mmCIF file of C-alpha atoms in Angstrom:
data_model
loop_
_atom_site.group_PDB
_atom_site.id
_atom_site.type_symbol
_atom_site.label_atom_id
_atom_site.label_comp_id
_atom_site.label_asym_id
_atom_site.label_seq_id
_atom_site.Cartn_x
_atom_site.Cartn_y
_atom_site.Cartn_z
ATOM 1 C CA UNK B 1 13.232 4.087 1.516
ATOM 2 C CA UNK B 2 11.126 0.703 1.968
ATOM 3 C CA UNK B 3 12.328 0.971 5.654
ATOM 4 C CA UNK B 4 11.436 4.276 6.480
ATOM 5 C CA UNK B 5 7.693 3.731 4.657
ATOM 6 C CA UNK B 6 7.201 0.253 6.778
ATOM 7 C CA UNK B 7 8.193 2.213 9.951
ATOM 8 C CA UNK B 8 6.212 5.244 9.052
ATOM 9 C CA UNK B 9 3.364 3.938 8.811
ATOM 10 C CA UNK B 10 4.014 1.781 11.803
ATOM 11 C CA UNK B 11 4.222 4.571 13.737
ATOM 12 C CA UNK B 12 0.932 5.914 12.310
ATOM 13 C CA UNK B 13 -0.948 2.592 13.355
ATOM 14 C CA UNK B 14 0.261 2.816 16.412
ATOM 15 C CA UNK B 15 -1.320 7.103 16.679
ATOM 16 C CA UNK B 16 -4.532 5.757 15.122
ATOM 17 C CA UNK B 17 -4.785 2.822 17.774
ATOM 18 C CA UNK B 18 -4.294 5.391 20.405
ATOM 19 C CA UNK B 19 -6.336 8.075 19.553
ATOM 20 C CA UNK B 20 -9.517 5.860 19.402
ATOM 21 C CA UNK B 21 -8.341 4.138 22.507
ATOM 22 C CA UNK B 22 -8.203 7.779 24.145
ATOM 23 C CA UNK B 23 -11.688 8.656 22.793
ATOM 24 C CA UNK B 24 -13.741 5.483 24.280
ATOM 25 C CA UNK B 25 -11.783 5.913 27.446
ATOM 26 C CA UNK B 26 -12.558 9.234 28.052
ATOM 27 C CA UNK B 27 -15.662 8.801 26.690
ATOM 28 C CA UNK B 28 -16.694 6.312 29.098
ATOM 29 C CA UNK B 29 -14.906 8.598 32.185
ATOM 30 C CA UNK B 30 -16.985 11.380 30.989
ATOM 31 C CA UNK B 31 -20.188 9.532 30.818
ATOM 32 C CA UNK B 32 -19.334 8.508 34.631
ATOM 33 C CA UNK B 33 -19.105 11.655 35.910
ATOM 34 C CA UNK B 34 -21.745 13.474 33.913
ATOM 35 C CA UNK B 35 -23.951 10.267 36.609
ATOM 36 C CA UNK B 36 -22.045 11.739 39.369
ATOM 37 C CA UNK B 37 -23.778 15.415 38.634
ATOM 38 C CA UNK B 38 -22.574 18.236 40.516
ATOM 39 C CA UNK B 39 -19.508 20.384 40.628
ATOM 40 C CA UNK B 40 -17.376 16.728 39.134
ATOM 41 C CA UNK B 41 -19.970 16.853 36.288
ATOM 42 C CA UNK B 42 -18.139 20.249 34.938
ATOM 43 C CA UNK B 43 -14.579 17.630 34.628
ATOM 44 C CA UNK B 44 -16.361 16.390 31.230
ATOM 45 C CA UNK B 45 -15.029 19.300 29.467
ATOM 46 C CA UNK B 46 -11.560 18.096 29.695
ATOM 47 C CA UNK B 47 -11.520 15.576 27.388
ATOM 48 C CA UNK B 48 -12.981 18.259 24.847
ATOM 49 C CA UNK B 49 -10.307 20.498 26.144
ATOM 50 C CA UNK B 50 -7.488 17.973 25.162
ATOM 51 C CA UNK B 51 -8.724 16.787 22.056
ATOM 52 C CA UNK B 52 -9.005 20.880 21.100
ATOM 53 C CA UNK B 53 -5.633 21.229 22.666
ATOM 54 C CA UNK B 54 -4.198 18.692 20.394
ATOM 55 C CA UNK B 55 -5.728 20.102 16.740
ATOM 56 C CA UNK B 56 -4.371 23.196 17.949
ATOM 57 C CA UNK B 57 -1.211 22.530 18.161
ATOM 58 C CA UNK B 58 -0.797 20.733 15.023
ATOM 59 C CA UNK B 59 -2.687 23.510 13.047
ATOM 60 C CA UNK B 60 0.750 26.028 13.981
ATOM 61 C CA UNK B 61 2.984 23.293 13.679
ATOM 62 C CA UNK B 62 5.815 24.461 10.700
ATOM 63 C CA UNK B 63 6.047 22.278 7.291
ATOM 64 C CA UNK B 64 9.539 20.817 7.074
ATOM 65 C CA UNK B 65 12.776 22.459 6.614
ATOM 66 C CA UNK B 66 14.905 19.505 5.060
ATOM 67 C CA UNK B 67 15.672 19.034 1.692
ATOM 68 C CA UNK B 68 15.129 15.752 -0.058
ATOM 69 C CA UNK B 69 16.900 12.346 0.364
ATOM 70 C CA UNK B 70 18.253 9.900 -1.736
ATOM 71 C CA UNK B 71 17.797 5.973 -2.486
ATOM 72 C CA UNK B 72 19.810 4.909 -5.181
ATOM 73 C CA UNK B 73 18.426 1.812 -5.115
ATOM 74 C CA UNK B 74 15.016 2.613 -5.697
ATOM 75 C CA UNK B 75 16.317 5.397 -8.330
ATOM 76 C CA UNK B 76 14.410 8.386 -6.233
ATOM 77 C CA UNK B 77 14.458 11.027 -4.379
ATOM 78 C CA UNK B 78 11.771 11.333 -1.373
ATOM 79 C CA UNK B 79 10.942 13.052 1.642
ATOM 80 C CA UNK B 80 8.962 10.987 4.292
ATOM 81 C CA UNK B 81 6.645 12.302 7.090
ATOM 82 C CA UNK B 82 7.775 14.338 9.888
ATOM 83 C CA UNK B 83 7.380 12.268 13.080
ATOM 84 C CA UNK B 84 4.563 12.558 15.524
ATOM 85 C CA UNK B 85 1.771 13.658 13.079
ATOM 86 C CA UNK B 86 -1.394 13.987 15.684
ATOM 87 C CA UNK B 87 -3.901 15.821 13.830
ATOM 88 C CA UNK B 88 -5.802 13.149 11.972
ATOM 89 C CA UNK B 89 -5.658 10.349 14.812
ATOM 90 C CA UNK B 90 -6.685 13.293 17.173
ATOM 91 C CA UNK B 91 -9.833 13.960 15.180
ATOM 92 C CA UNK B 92 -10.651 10.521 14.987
ATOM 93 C CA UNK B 93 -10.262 10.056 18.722
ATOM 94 C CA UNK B 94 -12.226 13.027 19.455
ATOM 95 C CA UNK B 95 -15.111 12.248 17.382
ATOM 96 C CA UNK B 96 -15.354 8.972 18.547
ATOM 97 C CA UNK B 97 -15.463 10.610 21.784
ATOM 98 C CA UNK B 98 -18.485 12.697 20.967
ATOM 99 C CA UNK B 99 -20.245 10.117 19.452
ATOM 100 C CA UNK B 100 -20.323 7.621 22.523
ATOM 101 C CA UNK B 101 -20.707 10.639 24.934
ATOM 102 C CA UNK B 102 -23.603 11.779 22.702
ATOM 103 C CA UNK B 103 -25.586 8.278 22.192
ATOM 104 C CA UNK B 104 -25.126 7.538 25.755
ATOM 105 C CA UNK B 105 -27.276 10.906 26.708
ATOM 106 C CA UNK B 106 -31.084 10.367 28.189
ATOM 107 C CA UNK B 107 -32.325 12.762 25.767
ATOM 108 C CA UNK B 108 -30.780 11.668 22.398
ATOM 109 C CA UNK B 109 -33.637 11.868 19.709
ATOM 110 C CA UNK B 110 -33.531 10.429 16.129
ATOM 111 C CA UNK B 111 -31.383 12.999 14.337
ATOM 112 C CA UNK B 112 -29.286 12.619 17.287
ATOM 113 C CA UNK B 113 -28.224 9.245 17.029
ATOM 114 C CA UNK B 114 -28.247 10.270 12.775
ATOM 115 C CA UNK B 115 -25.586 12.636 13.338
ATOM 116 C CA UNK B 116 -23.436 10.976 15.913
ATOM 117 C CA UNK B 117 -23.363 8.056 13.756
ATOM 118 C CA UNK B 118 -22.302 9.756 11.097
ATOM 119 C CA UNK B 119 -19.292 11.321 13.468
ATOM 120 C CA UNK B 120 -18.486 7.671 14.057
ATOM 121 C CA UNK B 121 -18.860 6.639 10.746
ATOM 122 C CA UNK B 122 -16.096 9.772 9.362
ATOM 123 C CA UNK B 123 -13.849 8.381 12.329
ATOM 124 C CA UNK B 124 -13.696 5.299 10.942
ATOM 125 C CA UNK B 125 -12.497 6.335 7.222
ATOM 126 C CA UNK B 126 -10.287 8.918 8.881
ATOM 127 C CA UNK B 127 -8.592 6.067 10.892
ATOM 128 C CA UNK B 128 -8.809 3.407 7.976
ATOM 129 C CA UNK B 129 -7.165 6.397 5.848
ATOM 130 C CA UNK B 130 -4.260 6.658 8.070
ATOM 131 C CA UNK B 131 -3.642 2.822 8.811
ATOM 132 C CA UNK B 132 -3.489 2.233 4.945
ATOM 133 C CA UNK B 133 -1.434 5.472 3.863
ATOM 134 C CA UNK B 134 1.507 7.456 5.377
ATOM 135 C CA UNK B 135 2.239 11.451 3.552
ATOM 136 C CA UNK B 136 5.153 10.562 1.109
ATOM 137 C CA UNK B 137 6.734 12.276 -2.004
ATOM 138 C CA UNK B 138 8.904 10.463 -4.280
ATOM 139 C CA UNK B 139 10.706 12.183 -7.546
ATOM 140 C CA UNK B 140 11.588 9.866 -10.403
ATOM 141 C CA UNK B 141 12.758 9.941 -13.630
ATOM 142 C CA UNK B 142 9.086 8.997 -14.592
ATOM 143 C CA UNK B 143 7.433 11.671 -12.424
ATOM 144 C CA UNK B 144 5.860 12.397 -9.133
ATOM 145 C CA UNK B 145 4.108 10.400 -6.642
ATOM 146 C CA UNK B 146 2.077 11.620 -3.554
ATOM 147 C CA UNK B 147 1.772 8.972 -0.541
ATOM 148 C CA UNK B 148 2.692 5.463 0.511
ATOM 149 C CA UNK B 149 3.265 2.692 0.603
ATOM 150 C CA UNK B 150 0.656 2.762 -2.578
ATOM 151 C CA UNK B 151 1.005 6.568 -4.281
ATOM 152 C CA UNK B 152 -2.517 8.278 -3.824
ATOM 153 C CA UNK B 153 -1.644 10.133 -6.691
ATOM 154 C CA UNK B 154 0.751 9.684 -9.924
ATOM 155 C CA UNK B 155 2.037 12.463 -12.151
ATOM 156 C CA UNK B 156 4.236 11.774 -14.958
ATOM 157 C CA UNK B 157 6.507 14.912 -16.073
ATOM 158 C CA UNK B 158 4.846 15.282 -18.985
ATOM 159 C CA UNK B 159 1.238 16.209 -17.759
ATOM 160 C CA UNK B 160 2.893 19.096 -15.663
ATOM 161 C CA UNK B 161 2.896 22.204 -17.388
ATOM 162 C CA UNK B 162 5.104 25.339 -17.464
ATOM 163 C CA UNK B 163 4.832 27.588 -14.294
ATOM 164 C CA UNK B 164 5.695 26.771 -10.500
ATOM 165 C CA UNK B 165 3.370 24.701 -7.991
ATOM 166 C CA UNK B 166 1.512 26.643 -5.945
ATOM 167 C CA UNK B 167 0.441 26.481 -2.430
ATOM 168 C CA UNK B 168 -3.192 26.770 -1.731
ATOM 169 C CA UNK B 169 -2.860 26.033 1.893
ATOM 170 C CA UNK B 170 -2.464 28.033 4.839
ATOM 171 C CA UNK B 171 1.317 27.563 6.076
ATOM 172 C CA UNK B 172 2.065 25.240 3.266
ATOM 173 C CA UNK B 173 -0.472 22.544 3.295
ATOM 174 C CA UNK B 174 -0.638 21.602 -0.337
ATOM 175 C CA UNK B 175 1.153 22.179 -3.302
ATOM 176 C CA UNK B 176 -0.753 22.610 -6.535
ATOM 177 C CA UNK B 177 0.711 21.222 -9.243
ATOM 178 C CA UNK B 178 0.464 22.936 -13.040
ATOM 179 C CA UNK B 179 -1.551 20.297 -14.725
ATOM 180 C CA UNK B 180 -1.487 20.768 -18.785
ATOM 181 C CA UNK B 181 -2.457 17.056 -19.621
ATOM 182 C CA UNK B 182 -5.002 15.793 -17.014
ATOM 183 C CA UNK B 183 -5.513 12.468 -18.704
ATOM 184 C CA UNK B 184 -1.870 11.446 -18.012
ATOM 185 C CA UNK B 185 -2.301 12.148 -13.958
ATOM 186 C CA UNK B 186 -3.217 8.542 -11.950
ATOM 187 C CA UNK B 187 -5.199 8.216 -8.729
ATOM 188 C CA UNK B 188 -5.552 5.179 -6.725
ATOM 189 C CA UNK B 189 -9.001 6.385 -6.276
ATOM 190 C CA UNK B 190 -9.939 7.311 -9.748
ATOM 191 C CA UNK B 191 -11.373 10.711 -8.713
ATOM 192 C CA UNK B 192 -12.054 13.047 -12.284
ATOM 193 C CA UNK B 193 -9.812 16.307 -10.695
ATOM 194 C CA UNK B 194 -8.064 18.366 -13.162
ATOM 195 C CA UNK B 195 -5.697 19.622 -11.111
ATOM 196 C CA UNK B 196 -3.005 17.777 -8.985
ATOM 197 C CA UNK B 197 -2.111 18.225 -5.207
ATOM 198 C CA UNK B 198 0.809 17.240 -3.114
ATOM 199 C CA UNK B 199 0.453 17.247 0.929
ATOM 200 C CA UNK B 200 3.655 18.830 2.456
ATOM 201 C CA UNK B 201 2.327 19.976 5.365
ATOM 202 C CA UNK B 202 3.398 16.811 7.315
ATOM 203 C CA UNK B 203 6.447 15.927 5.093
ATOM 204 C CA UNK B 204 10.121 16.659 6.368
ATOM 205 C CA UNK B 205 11.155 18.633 3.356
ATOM 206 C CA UNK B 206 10.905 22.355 3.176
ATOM 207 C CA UNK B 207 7.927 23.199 0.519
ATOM 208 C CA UNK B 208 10.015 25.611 -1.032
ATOM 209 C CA UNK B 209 12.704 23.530 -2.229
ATOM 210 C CA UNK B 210 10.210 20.751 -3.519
ATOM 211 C CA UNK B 211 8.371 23.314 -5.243
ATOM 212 C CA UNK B 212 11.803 24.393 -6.788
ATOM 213 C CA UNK B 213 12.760 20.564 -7.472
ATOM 214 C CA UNK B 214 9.494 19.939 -9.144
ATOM 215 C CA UNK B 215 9.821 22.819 -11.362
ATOM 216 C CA UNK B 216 13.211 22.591 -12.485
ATOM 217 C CA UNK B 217 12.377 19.020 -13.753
ATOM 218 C CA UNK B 218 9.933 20.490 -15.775
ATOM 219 C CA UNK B 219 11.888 22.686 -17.197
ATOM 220 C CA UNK B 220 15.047 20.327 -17.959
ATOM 221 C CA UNK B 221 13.618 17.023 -19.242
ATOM 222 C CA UNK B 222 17.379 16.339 -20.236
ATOM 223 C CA UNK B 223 18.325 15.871 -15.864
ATOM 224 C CA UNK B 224 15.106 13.431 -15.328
ATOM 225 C CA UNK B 225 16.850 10.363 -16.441
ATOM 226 C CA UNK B 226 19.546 10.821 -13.523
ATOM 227 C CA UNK B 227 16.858 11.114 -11.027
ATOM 228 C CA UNK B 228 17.513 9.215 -7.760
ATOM 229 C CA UNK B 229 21.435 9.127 -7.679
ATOM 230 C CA UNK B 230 23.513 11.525 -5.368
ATOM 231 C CA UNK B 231 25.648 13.254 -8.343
ATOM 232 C CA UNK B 232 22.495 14.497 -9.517
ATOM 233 C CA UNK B 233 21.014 15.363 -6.128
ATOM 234 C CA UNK B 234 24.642 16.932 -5.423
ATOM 235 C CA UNK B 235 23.871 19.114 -8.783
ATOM 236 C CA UNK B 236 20.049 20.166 -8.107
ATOM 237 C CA UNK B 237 21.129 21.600 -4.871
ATOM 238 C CA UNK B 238 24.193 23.804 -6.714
ATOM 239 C CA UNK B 239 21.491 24.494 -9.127
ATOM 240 C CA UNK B 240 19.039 25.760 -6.697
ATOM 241 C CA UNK B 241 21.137 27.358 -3.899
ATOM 242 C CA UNK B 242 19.224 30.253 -3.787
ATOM 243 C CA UNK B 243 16.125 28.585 -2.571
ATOM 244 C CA UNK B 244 15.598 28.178 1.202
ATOM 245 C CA UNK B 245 15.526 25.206 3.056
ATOM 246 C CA UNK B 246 13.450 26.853 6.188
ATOM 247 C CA UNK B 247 10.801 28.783 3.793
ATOM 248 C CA UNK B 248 7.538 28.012 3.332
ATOM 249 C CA UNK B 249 4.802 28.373 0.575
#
């Protein structure tokens, strides 16, 4: 599992390195040609084009449709991200794009160069977000976690109360978790939320079946303890066979 986090998030660095790359590039192409005037001057919308192109197509991408895996060494069971996650590094590169394209106008005023900052300014937490934290979900006999390689959010069993997760999310986003004792829940952040959310959207397992998982394991304390070794895993999938792999919340 330590593998697969380390080259997750690897991978992630390397989006996030790219997609600001892309946005100064084009940027800087854009602000060329919008000197050139003329007929080239309309080739600026391209970069907005691909940048749109881009969210699009990661807005009808499908969650997963894997179940869980196993590391018996690390006494879990997780699901990692699905490869080739775009949409945050692709926001960051495009706003970074606007920004530059923006402040380099001849008729930027003050609010201007206020609000194109502040485009700048969410770029860079969106692309310090994603070099410090890769989606992850990870079910041990202690509880839940949500993200790696430092959980953004802990919940132990026992603060999750009686009814299934819920997905607020179009296609699947989140799952809500049922949360009966908030004061048990951990955040790396320390944000005062009641309630408890898992990202899916970008994860490899089907939100279905983790919403099934999760629930069960409510539901029989008496399994938790075996958490993280294949007999068990072998036995939650008998035990919910009836829940599909390729749904979605």
């Amino acid at each position: 599992m330590r593998e697969i986090i380390t080259a997750a998030l690897r991978r992630r660095r390397q989006l996030v390195l790219v997609g600001l790359a892309l946005g100064v590039g084009l940027a800087l192409a854009a602000i060329g040609l919008r000197s050139v005037g003329g007929p080239v001057a309309a080739l600026t919308l391209l970069p907005i084009l691909f940048f749109v192109g881009v969210a699009v197509r990661e807005s009808v991408r499908q969650p997963g449709r894997e179940g869980l895996r196993v590391d018996e060494t690390a006494g879990a069971f997780f699901a990692p991200p699905q490869r080739g996650v775009l949409y945050g590094p692709a926001i960051g590169g495009y706003l970074v794009y606007y920004g530059i394209y923006t402040l380099a106008g001849s008729a930027v005023e003050g609010w201007d160069v206020f609000f194109m900052a502040s485009y700048l300014l969410v770029a860079a937490g969106l692309a310090i977000g994603s070099w410090r934290l890769v989606p992850f979900v990870t079910l041990t006999p202690e509880g839940v976690a949500s993200g790696a390689p430092r959980p953004m959010t802990v919940v132990p069993w026992e603060a999750i109360g009686a009814g299934a997760p819920t997905g607020p999310g179009a296609a699947g986003r989140f799952l809500r978790l049922p949360i009966a004792r908030p004061e048990l829940v951990r955040r790396s952040l320390g944000w005062p939320r009641r309630g408890a959310f898992v990202a899916v959207r970008d994860l490899t397992v089907a939100p279905d079946f983790l919403a099934a998982a999760i629930q069960y394991y409510v539901a029989h304390p008496e399994h938790r303890a075996a958490i993280g070794t294949t007999q068990e895993y072998d036995r939650l999938r008998r035990e919910l066979a009836g829940v599909p792999l390729a749904g979605q919340v």
